[in-house]
């Protein structure tokens, strides 16, 4: 096997069969966990780890909850040890006292997770385990610290430096593509033919982040359309009838869908980095691209209108004014924009570039925003400045035209006030 | 680019050029670190991280020490915060209070390392940074906690589940092979021709662990000879004059050299896992292999003899008795064997199988052990049992013949006592 | 780019853009062909070759026929030159006279095809060109020599030594998998889900031959089921309801479908080699496999029965007798078996192992053989002997049970004769 | 095994073990060849083919010659069959008569070679076989037709469309790199360190053509230096002391060495295509490159001077005049340039750009050209035109400065004539 082919095949197919399979079936979960954590863990640990993960995979309901309770109650923090080692470190700061402190603040369940991870495929199973845990959390808030520990560990394991950006296209393995179909969260993919339309044409791109230990599992992916000019509706973008554009002829890259794939990695953010890297890669490969823009939903628009007692006008211009006002001026208690998608892109340094009526007339699109969509623009010359303004004071950068639309909405609202209409 | 070729090339060659390079040259290291750790770190962090690593790489002496002091003093533990958040968690255990505690116990320098790691090549640079730190540690013990934090982080990053075992052979890239030449620590490799003799013949194998983020850097490697019967000298093993054996005809695999490559990963152990996985892989590929054994140095033998006031006899049999006695009975204060190589293999579950005089007549071999070497046997049927005995009470498993040699040494020693000779 | 990743990507994605694009649009096809064949062909040939292939791809009907006529009439054999160079070689045999003869017997269109093949993707286009030619051949038999020349060239290009056997599975690229769906000729694949059932389960395998210059185009593929015992119906084999078998537990590999993919490679046989290599590979990977057998259609059974004036009985046993008789005794004029699938497998050294009624109750299966199917057994110990008997005298090897079935059919037929029934 | 990793590993490591190994040792070479060519060849052919190649590999001297005679005499042309089938085809042109003719004109040894090629590794062995044959040819000219047949077959197998261009660098497998060391024909590579200087620095490139069936064997390779300006000596180019240039800063690519690797592929030309493809690839990756030029030896200069009775002056300017005169005006009988390297580059469309004295002061450089070297310039805008002029009438394109040097040499020569000196 050649060197790099070997690297690949080892990454992808490694199968570990320990020659030392003790009698594991008869032992309880606490015993098994103790075995993996004990000194013997170094020698016979892989078989035991494999067994724990297999047994976990067969658990359901209460049994699974019992395992989580074991992690929470038997492998939790020893507050006394923390205090003792901290005092010792303060008295005499040294490698030894610091090491003792570091050991004391880390519950055993973290080391357990690290040791379970030594067997092939374990990483994906541990991510699934956190997904199960997150499902259980609302009913069992006492499991919160277990979740925090897994999250902390995953933030090291899934450090951005270990992620790999890959294009997803019609040459990708079927087992990866079927996950793209399953995980698409914004504009559902109905079938393999529908998928093909998203990844095969010359004016379509898709990119995903992968982790080497989970090579068949995309972590997050973004779908991109290459266009001439900034598009104003997702129907046009996804239409079968459109003329395919040669990639070289495009001047605009439109990010029209971003989907997180792994519920078990909630709270570990990849999206900002993904967009920046895709912008960098596309710029290098297609020098004709001048504009990088999203075509994004406005998920909170209709809810907000209901809250403020407004109904969506039938007039496209008024719809746009209304959306612009919402995006620029509707805030949460801490002063940040109310719309979650807006917070994501504005936080990345994008600006509100344009709003379009009848841009997503699917049932979902109508329900959430009356069909209005928004373009966020990633303008390299302004990203740092936009980001600073947003990070400091939640300033919302917007194009002059969107500002004008919002201003018109304000005037209409004032007018409405004077006329006795409910406030925008 | 095809899917997997893409994965490879991304892993190996990813180059990240941020479009947002602020003016970094003019800023101080503390400012740069603060920037990477700040909220802006999410957006412009990669360029800053790249810049910090580049600037670090150019540092020497006091300047580098200054950087370590920054990590030690400005980014260290906030004991007060630990106490406060621990108390809050004890008062009201919840996700929030636990998260606050978790954040408080982790010094900022850990998050700094994670953020620096987002740029390509950073992992290898951070490993090098710890190597530099370890060099400085004896003179600057106050840097110990910084070292502990890096070690803690690396134990997550270099978790065994993320390592990849690869064969090293004549098809391997030259840039990997030259590192094998450089890192061989037991029996030096003189030249490319010498290397070829270790990796190309049908009765030679070499395996190394790699991490996907450092694909050109072996972490640890082992050299294996396939033989008929257990060999008694390294000269015979490495001789150019030997007849090459077809791999299928071998019944014994001899591990004759294990070398750690990364000083910056000191304390993070891979050796036990490496040997077990190589045994498993060789067993699968070459079913004719029945015996897995080392041909190991006895690095502490001559030092110990000097300490106990003995001189090495010229008689091969007495040399062997002496070595057997040392391996089985010379102990450290905690009861573990005095010889470090013995500790490694016995801890893995091996047993002392045989000792050979004139087995390594190189200057180094003569100096450390009078030319005597030892075979440790990895007998699958007994590994677990050996390991238990060792892990529990430092019991040293040995073959009957080695036990007999040690017993003969004891008798000689007793005789010596009666004769007024210094004790063995 | 790493070495092997580079090899891959070059094979798969090489794009050649000549810096020397002369004005090609204005030139006629004969001029372009002359240019590629001329001395300048060495320098500017690639662009011209690219242009010829592109122009051919846009041709239809008469225009395409015109191109074929050009190949047939303007680039054909110069009989006079053959005679002249042959005489010269006979008079004075030498490298020079032989080279002249070799040049004379090869029509220019062969060198044209070789030169066209220098551009990426050309091989697949030339295979397509022969497919078009084969379509035209019945109406234009004068194009026969052109077809012979392409076939001759392809038999060198697609020499078995250049083919690559690859497993097809759920990790294969979608663009390869969709071709498996399209090319399956025996048991149609309805959908991606149906495909998944053929390639993903642990007891299913699929293998295809590829040529490195057409990496996305399977040439021929075989579908294999791993079973316990020899199956008697394709319904059971393809049923969704069956219990999946662990590959290690199978004792039998059933070749239930072989499909040629490239009509343009008609007459260049890969099937025998494919089966032998798959048998060898499966034997190595799954030592538990003892029996290699097909589950094959009997495409000529019903036609033959009609010819001999028989109708298919409703009795399964009589159906089987009838099929056995047909397979063992129905012959063509040259003495070879009448059934084409039988000729293929018997010629490979297989034997007729068993026949099953109601084994393929699909409309197609009922139409061609009344639902009867046959197992051909590849018994390694007897392949050479079977093959010799078949190759020498068209002896048909069969199991005792099939011979008994055929004998029973003969007796029934004799009985029928006596009873005034039509002959079997 | 993933799809593409599988393609790789199959290409590189395929091992074919036939389950049908008849008793081959006892059979004569003519019998074995007949067996491979016979009908059984389809079934048991691979083992027999493997055996023939292995037996050939062990042959020496007369035995090998005997095998060549077998190919020449027993598997040669049947002139009578050619005449008969040609007449039949002329009488009634059809697919059948043409196929018979095609079969008759191809000696059996061609089909033998194709069948031998079905086993892994056979292609390289057949290339080696032709190398042996070429060695024997001068003493045995009657083997010429065998050579012609192999050459004809290889021109199909090694069709440019099947070749793969790969970069050779420090990541290449050692087994490929050692062949670069061995095959370098222009400026010898002394050691691995010397090799490293040719392939690792940022201003060095090396590219080779490979065939997928011989993945470890480069067919031809070119070494390139990236420079600022056109260099005038190979010493400067290869000097360890030079400052390494960032590839992005180079404006010139200098082809300073081209080496054919496979003597068995003599007469099948790759060089022109290699240079063009490397120019295209470098242009795409390094847009700053403006000039593509060689630094070439003038291998025939000193021989020619001796023939015309001149001695090389010590004056650099006169040396240059002399070289320019030779390159532009010394001709062979057919009017083509006398210098073989000149013919290669001028035939590719290059022009004589400059000549340099003391440009290769190695013993070999002094012996062949008194140290003078030449730059041939590949000017894309003029390649087609240069080529046309050369291909039509052996016109030698040259820069104005080289023309001036040649003119000065002519004047000196005229002067010399008048002064009674020997003619230039």
XYZ file of N, CA, C and O in Angstrom, chain C residues 241-366:
504
model
N -36.865 -8.571 2.241
C -37.254 -9.162 3.523
C -36.210 -10.134 4.058
O -36.269 -10.526 5.214
N -35.259 -10.527 3.204
C -34.277 -11.510 3.670
C -33.487 -10.975 4.866
O -33.343 -9.772 5.038
N -32.972 -11.887 5.658
C -32.074 -11.495 6.745
C -30.678 -11.280 6.182
O -30.165 -12.123 5.454
N -30.090 -10.153 6.523
C -28.741 -9.873 6.048
C -27.763 -10.831 6.727
O -27.881 -11.116 7.923
N -26.812 -11.305 5.964
C -25.841 -12.275 6.461
C -24.509 -11.565 6.678
O -24.094 -10.743 5.851
N -23.835 -11.865 7.782
C -22.471 -11.333 7.925
C -21.582 -12.003 6.882
O -21.670 -13.219 6.667
N -20.762 -11.217 6.220
C -19.935 -11.757 5.134
C -19.111 -12.948 5.596
O -18.917 -13.919 4.850
N -18.645 -12.889 6.829
C -17.796 -13.967 7.325
C -18.550 -15.287 7.441
O -17.943 -16.355 7.496
N -19.894 -15.209 7.524
C -20.685 -16.424 7.722
C -21.089 -17.086 6.410
O -21.655 -18.175 6.417
N -20.802 -16.419 5.293
C -21.234 -16.979 4.001
C -20.314 -18.113 3.589
O -19.120 -18.111 3.870
N -20.890 -19.115 2.894
C -20.062 -20.176 2.323
C -20.112 -20.179 0.802
O -19.387 -20.931 0.153
N -20.990 -19.357 0.235
C -21.218 -19.371 -1.203
C -21.237 -17.948 -1.746
O -21.809 -17.056 -1.121
N -20.583 -17.752 -2.895
C -20.676 -16.468 -3.597
C -21.446 -16.710 -4.881
O -21.074 -17.575 -5.678
N -22.531 -15.957 -5.051
C -23.419 -16.140 -6.203
C -23.281 -14.951 -7.148
O -23.608 -13.824 -6.787
N -22.805 -15.219 -8.366
C -22.733 -14.184 -9.392
C -24.104 -14.136 -10.065
O -24.438 -15.033 -10.831
N -24.875 -13.106 -9.756
C -26.243 -13.140 -10.271
C -26.499 -12.127 -11.377
O -27.603 -12.065 -11.911
N -25.484 -11.350 -11.736
C -25.687 -10.397 -12.830
C -24.337 -9.938 -13.359
O -23.469 -9.537 -12.575
N -24.143 -10.021 -14.654
C -22.943 -9.486 -15.301
C -23.407 -8.592 -16.444
O -24.208 -9.021 -17.274
N -22.922 -7.365 -16.456
C -23.377 -6.424 -17.474
C -22.202 -5.742 -18.155
O -21.339 -5.169 -17.493
N -22.184 -5.809 -19.482
C -21.245 -5.001 -20.242
C -21.777 -3.580 -20.327
O -22.985 -3.377 -20.464
N -20.902 -2.612 -20.227
C -21.348 -1.220 -20.146
C -21.102 -0.433 -21.431
O -21.785 0.548 -21.698
N -20.115 -0.829 -22.211
C -19.679 0.020 -23.315
C -19.974 -0.669 -24.641
O -19.227 -1.552 -25.069
N -21.042 -0.231 -25.288
C -21.361 -0.822 -26.586
C -20.212 -0.617 -27.565
O -19.989 -1.438 -28.458
N -19.459 0.447 -27.395
C -18.350 0.724 -28.299
C -17.171 -0.208 -28.126
O -16.214 -0.156 -28.897
N -17.217 -1.074 -27.109
C -16.140 -2.055 -26.920
C -16.620 -3.463 -27.260
O -16.007 -4.452 -26.844
N -17.703 -3.556 -28.051
C -18.223 -4.868 -28.433
C -17.123 -5.692 -29.093
O -16.321 -5.190 -29.882
N -17.072 -6.959 -28.733
C -16.100 -7.859 -29.344
C -14.792 -7.943 -28.578
O -13.925 -8.747 -28.893
N -14.621 -7.062 -27.573
C -13.413 -7.103 -26.744
C -13.850 -7.644 -25.398
O -14.544 -6.963 -24.650
N -13.451 -8.866 -25.086
C -14.103 -9.569 -23.985
C -13.353 -9.378 -22.676
O -12.131 -9.484 -22.608
N -14.116 -9.093 -21.614
C -13.538 -8.928 -20.289
C -14.118 -9.912 -19.271
O -13.604 -10.059 -18.183
N -15.256 -10.536 -19.623
C -16.057 -11.243 -18.627
C -15.328 -12.389 -17.958
O -15.369 -12.541 -16.736
N -14.654 -13.201 -18.728
C -13.947 -14.349 -18.173
C -12.915 -13.899 -17.158
O -12.831 -14.405 -16.038
N -12.159 -12.897 -17.545
C -11.125 -12.394 -16.651
C -11.736 -11.786 -15.393
O -11.230 -11.974 -14.289
N -12.843 -11.070 -15.565
C -13.495 -10.440 -14.416
C -13.900 -11.490 -13.391
O -13.617 -11.369 -12.196
N -14.563 -12.546 -13.849
C -15.031 -13.564 -12.906
C -13.849 -14.206 -12.196
O -13.860 -14.377 -10.973
N -12.803 -14.527 -12.938
C -11.666 -15.183 -12.295
C -11.022 -14.287 -11.260
O -10.636 -14.725 -10.173
N -10.907 -13.007 -11.587
C -10.243 -12.124 -10.624
C -11.119 -11.901 -9.391
O -10.613 -11.830 -8.269
N -12.424 -11.805 -9.591
C -13.314 -11.630 -8.440
C -13.291 -12.878 -7.567
O -13.255 -12.791 -6.331
N -13.275 -14.053 -8.182
C -13.168 -15.280 -7.398
C -11.887 -15.255 -6.571
O -11.889 -15.554 -5.368
N -10.790 -14.859 -7.202
C -9.508 -14.832 -6.484
C -9.549 -13.828 -5.329
O -9.108 -14.117 -4.210
N -10.101 -12.638 -5.585
C -10.125 -11.609 -4.545
C -11.048 -11.999 -3.393
O -10.701 -11.816 -2.214
N -12.222 -12.520 -3.723
C -13.153 -12.917 -2.661
C -12.574 -14.062 -1.833
O -12.704 -14.083 -0.608
N -11.919 -15.009 -2.480
C -11.316 -16.135 -1.754
C -10.300 -15.651 -0.741
O -10.201 -16.173 0.373
N -9.532 -14.662 -1.155
C -8.498 -14.144 -0.274
C -9.111 -13.416 0.921
O -8.690 -13.592 2.062
N -10.149 -12.611 0.653
C -10.713 -11.787 1.728
C -11.658 -12.559 2.622
O -11.825 -12.218 3.794
N -12.322 -13.568 2.087
C -13.323 -14.318 2.850
C -13.016 -15.800 2.732
O -13.587 -16.512 1.902
N -12.108 -16.286 3.584
C -11.662 -17.676 3.447
C -12.792 -18.680 3.654
O -12.651 -19.846 3.267
N -13.916 -18.231 4.235
C -15.024 -19.146 4.448
C -15.770 -19.525 3.172
O -16.574 -20.459 3.170
N -15.523 -18.823 2.100
C -16.254 -19.112 0.854
C -15.744 -20.409 0.244
O -14.548 -20.569 -0.001
N -16.664 -21.307 -0.020
C -16.284 -22.597 -0.590
C -16.831 -22.790 -1.997
O -16.276 -23.552 -2.786
N -17.938 -22.154 -2.306
C -18.638 -22.408 -3.561
C -18.801 -21.101 -4.330
O -19.254 -20.108 -3.765
N -18.423 -21.124 -5.612
C -18.605 -19.956 -6.475
C -19.508 -20.370 -7.620
O -19.149 -21.249 -8.413
N -20.645 -19.735 -7.670
C -21.691 -20.237 -8.538
C -22.447 -19.049 -9.127
O -22.463 -17.976 -8.541
N -23.052 -19.231 -10.277
C -23.889 -18.168 -10.816
C -25.345 -18.497 -10.533
O -25.694 -19.634 -10.206
N -26.199 -17.503 -10.662
C -27.634 -17.743 -10.805
C -27.982 -17.031 -12.103
O -28.080 -15.801 -12.128
N -28.086 -17.810 -13.172
C -28.088 -17.240 -14.519
C -29.424 -17.441 -15.222
O -30.115 -18.435 -14.997
N -29.744 -16.497 -16.105
C -30.919 -16.670 -16.961
C -30.635 -17.741 -18.031
O -29.498 -18.113 -18.254
N -31.692 -18.194 -18.657
C -31.579 -19.136 -19.784
C -32.280 -18.454 -20.949
O -33.427 -18.794 -21.300
N -31.645 -17.467 -21.535
C -32.387 -16.558 -22.435
C -33.005 -17.265 -23.649
O -34.023 -16.810 -24.159
N -32.437 -18.386 -24.091
C -32.949 -18.976 -25.333
C -33.947 -20.099 -25.142
O -34.398 -20.704 -26.122
N -34.348 -20.389 -23.894
C -35.151 -21.590 -23.674
C -36.508 -21.533 -24.381
O -36.877 -22.463 -25.118
N -37.269 -20.471 -24.164
C -38.620 -20.429 -24.716
C -38.588 -20.365 -26.248
O -39.418 -20.993 -26.914
N -37.644 -19.618 -26.787
C -37.537 -19.568 -28.257
C -37.282 -20.966 -28.822
O -37.886 -21.366 -29.827
N -36.389 -21.659 -28.165
C -36.059 -22.996 -28.647
C -37.255 -23.928 -28.552
O -37.558 -24.699 -29.469
N -37.995 -23.825 -27.438
C -39.159 -24.699 -27.282
C -40.176 -24.438 -28.387
O -40.762 -25.368 -28.933
N -40.333 -23.158 -28.675
C -41.272 -22.830 -29.749
C -40.808 -23.454 -31.068
O -41.606 -24.045 -31.803
N -39.521 -23.349 -31.301
C -38.995 -23.915 -32.548
C -39.223 -25.421 -32.648
O -39.528 -25.939 -33.721
N -39.019 -26.088 -31.505
C -39.171 -27.537 -31.565
C -40.618 -27.953 -31.278
O -40.901 -29.154 -31.135
N -41.494 -26.943 -31.165
C -42.912 -27.273 -31.096
C -43.404 -27.792 -29.754
O -44.372 -28.535 -29.672
N -42.709 -27.368 -28.686
C -43.133 -27.794 -27.361
C -43.724 -26.622 -26.582
O -43.393 -25.468 -26.843
N -44.563 -26.930 -25.639
C -44.990 -25.877 -24.726
C -44.454 -26.200 -23.339
O -44.249 -27.359 -22.989
N -44.278 -25.137 -22.571
C -43.708 -25.307 -21.236
C -44.762 -25.906 -20.313
O -45.880 -25.384 -20.219
N -44.415 -26.970 -19.633
C -45.326 -27.611 -18.694
C -45.542 -26.704 -17.480
O -44.731 -25.832 -17.182
N -46.619 -26.938 -16.758
C -46.830 -26.236 -15.491
C -46.124 -26.940 -14.342
O -45.993 -26.362 -13.250
N -45.690 -28.127 -14.568
C -45.062 -28.915 -13.497
C -43.599 -28.498 -13.334
O -42.809 -28.585 -14.277
N -43.242 -28.045 -12.148
C -41.863 -27.566 -11.939
C -40.813 -28.612 -12.322
O -39.788 -28.270 -12.904
N -41.071 -29.847 -11.994
C -40.076 -30.869 -12.280
C -39.885 -31.019 -13.787
O -38.744 -31.122 -14.280
N -40.996 -30.996 -14.520
C -40.878 -31.097 -15.980
C -40.204 -29.852 -16.561
O -39.473 -29.926 -17.545
N -40.478 -28.711 -15.947
C -39.789 -27.487 -16.405
C -38.278 -27.655 -16.257
O -37.512 -27.305 -17.151
N -37.906 -28.201 -15.144
C -36.463 -28.364 -14.898
C -35.854 -29.375 -15.856
O -34.732 -29.182 -16.361
N -36.588 -30.451 -16.106
C -36.081 -31.454 -17.044
C -35.890 -30.835 -18.426
O -34.880 -31.055 -19.104
N -36.857 -30.051 -18.770
C -36.828 -29.421 -20.089
C -35.624 -28.488 -20.220
O -34.890 -28.505 -21.225
N -35.399 -27.693 -19.169
C -34.267 -26.759 -19.190
C -32.940 -27.517 -19.220
O -32.004 -27.152 -19.945
N -32.864 -28.589 -18.440
C -31.624 -29.376 -18.421
C -31.355 -29.962 -19.809
O -30.220 -29.920 -20.311
N -32.380 -30.490 -20.404
C -32.227 -31.034 -21.756
C -31.718 -29.965 -22.719
O -30.780 -30.184 -23.499
N -32.356 -28.807 -22.658
C -31.945 -27.702 -23.549
C -30.481 -27.325 -23.327
O -29.701 -27.191 -24.278
N -30.114 -27.189 -22.087
C -28.749 -26.720 -21.816
C -27.707 -27.758 -22.239
O -26.637 -27.411 -22.740
N -28.034 -29.014 -22.051
C -27.047 -30.061 -22.331
C -27.074 -30.516 -23.788
O -26.031 -30.924 -24.324
N -28.214 -30.401 -24.429
C -28.284 -31.069 -25.737
C -28.672 -30.180 -26.911
O -28.476 -30.588 -28.066
N -29.213 -29.025 -26.646
C -29.570 -28.162 -27.790
C -28.296 -27.479 -28.316
O -27.583 -26.839 -27.562
N -28.031 -27.654 -29.598
C -26.750 -27.229 -30.162
C -26.948 -26.306 -31.365
O -27.982 -26.347 -32.036
N -25.891 -25.557 -31.630
C -25.849 -24.801 -32.881
C -25.190 -25.659 -33.959
O -24.709 -26.776 -33.682
N -25.139 -25.096 -35.151
C -24.611 -25.863 -36.276
C -23.179 -26.340 -36.008
O -22.792 -27.457 -36.385
N -22.393 -25.522 -35.334
C -20.993 -25.907 -35.127
C -20.807 -26.823 -33.920
O -19.678 -27.102 -33.527
N -21.910 -27.238 -33.339
C -21.802 -28.173 -32.232
C -21.765 -27.529 -30.870
O -21.789 -28.208 -29.838
N -21.676 -26.200 -30.821
C -21.620 -25.518 -29.533
C -23.032 -25.374 -28.972
O -24.021 -25.437 -29.719
N -23.150 -25.187 -27.655
C -24.478 -25.056 -27.059
C -25.250 -23.894 -27.673
O -24.669 -22.871 -28.040
N -26.527 -24.071 -27.736
C -27.366 -23.063 -28.331
C -27.497 -21.826 -27.435
O -27.611 -20.702 -27.915
N -27.459 -22.038 -26.139
C -27.721 -20.920 -25.223
C -26.475 -20.036 -25.067
O -25.390 -20.522 -24.720
N -26.610 -18.737 -25.301
C -25.420 -17.881 -25.282
C -24.791 -17.751 -23.897
O -23.559 -17.695 -23.771
N -25.617 -17.675 -22.868
C -25.054 -17.581 -21.523
C -24.333 -18.872 -21.166
O -23.258 -18.867 -20.545
N -24.902 -20.001 -21.593
C -24.222 -21.287 -21.367
C -22.859 -21.290 -22.054
O -21.857 -21.732 -21.471
N -22.812 -20.824 -23.291
C -21.523 -20.796 -23.992
C -20.490 -19.993 -23.210
O -19.332 -20.370 -23.104
N -20.917 -18.834 -22.664
C -19.986 -17.985 -21.923
C -19.401 -18.722 -20.718
O -18.187 -18.800 -20.549
N -20.254 -19.281 -19.884
C -19.759 -19.885 -18.646
C -19.065 -21.224 -18.898
O -18.056 -21.521 -18.275
N -19.613 -22.032 -19.803
C -18.952 -23.310 -20.105
C -17.581 -23.037 -20.730
O -16.600 -23.728 -20.424
N -17.510 -22.043 -21.568
C -16.229 -21.686 -22.168
C -15.219 -21.228 -21.124
O -14.004 -21.356 -21.297
N -15.720 -20.702 -20.009
C -14.827 -20.285 -18.917
C -14.420 -21.449 -18.024
O -13.649 -21.268 -17.095
N -15.009 -22.630 -18.249
C -14.643 -23.778 -17.439
C -15.656 -24.112 -16.357
O -15.400 -24.976 -15.509
N -16.803 -23.417 -16.352
C -17.835 -23.744 -15.363
C -18.587 -25.004 -15.793
O -18.414 -25.499 -16.915
N -19.431 -25.527 -14.890
C -20.286 -26.658 -15.246
C -21.721 -26.312 -14.865
O -21.973 -25.460 -14.022
N -22.667 -27.033 -15.521
C -24.082 -26.816 -15.207
C -24.364 -27.542 -13.895
O -24.287 -28.772 -13.829
N -24.697 -26.757 -12.865
C -24.752 -27.322 -11.522
C -26.178 -27.696 -11.113
O -26.421 -28.727 -10.505
N -27.137 -26.802 -11.428
C -28.511 -27.067 -11.021
C -29.439 -26.175 -11.848
O -28.998 -25.153 -12.390
N -30.699 -26.594 -11.963
C -31.715 -25.733 -12.592
C -32.879 -25.609 -11.630
O -33.167 -26.531 -10.862
N -33.536 -24.441 -11.665
C -34.601 -24.148 -10.713
C -35.821 -23.588 -11.436
O -35.678 -22.650 -12.236
N -36.977 -24.140 -11.109
C -38.219 -23.580 -11.646
C -38.644 -22.381 -10.799
O -38.223 -22.246 -9.638
N -39.445 -21.501 -11.392
C -39.967 -20.306 -10.698
C -38.849 -19.501 -10.052
O -39.010 -18.939 -8.977
N -37.737 -19.457 -10.714
C -36.568 -18.803 -10.150
C -36.470 -17.342 -10.564
O -35.786 -16.553 -9.926
N -37.141 -16.982 -11.655
C -37.217 -15.579 -12.054
C -38.595 -15.362 -12.643
O -38.828 -15.592 -13.827
N -39.505 -14.890 -11.801
C -40.888 -14.769 -12.242
C -41.209 -13.363 -12.737
O -42.375 -12.996 -12.866
N -40.165 -12.576 -12.997
C -40.399 -11.263 -13.613
C -40.932 -11.499 -15.025
O -40.764 -12.577 -15.596
N -41.594 -10.494 -15.604
C -42.106 -10.654 -16.981
C -41.012 -11.124 -17.928
O -41.201 -12.044 -18.718
N -39.851 -10.516 -17.812
C -38.753 -10.896 -18.690
C -38.307 -12.336 -18.444
O -38.072 -13.111 -19.375
N -38.221 -12.705 -17.169
C -37.808 -14.064 -16.814
C -38.802 -15.100 -17.325
O -38.422 -16.166 -17.825
N -40.105 -14.784 -17.212
C -41.115 -15.724 -17.709
C -41.037 -15.807 -19.228
O -41.173 -16.894 -19.803
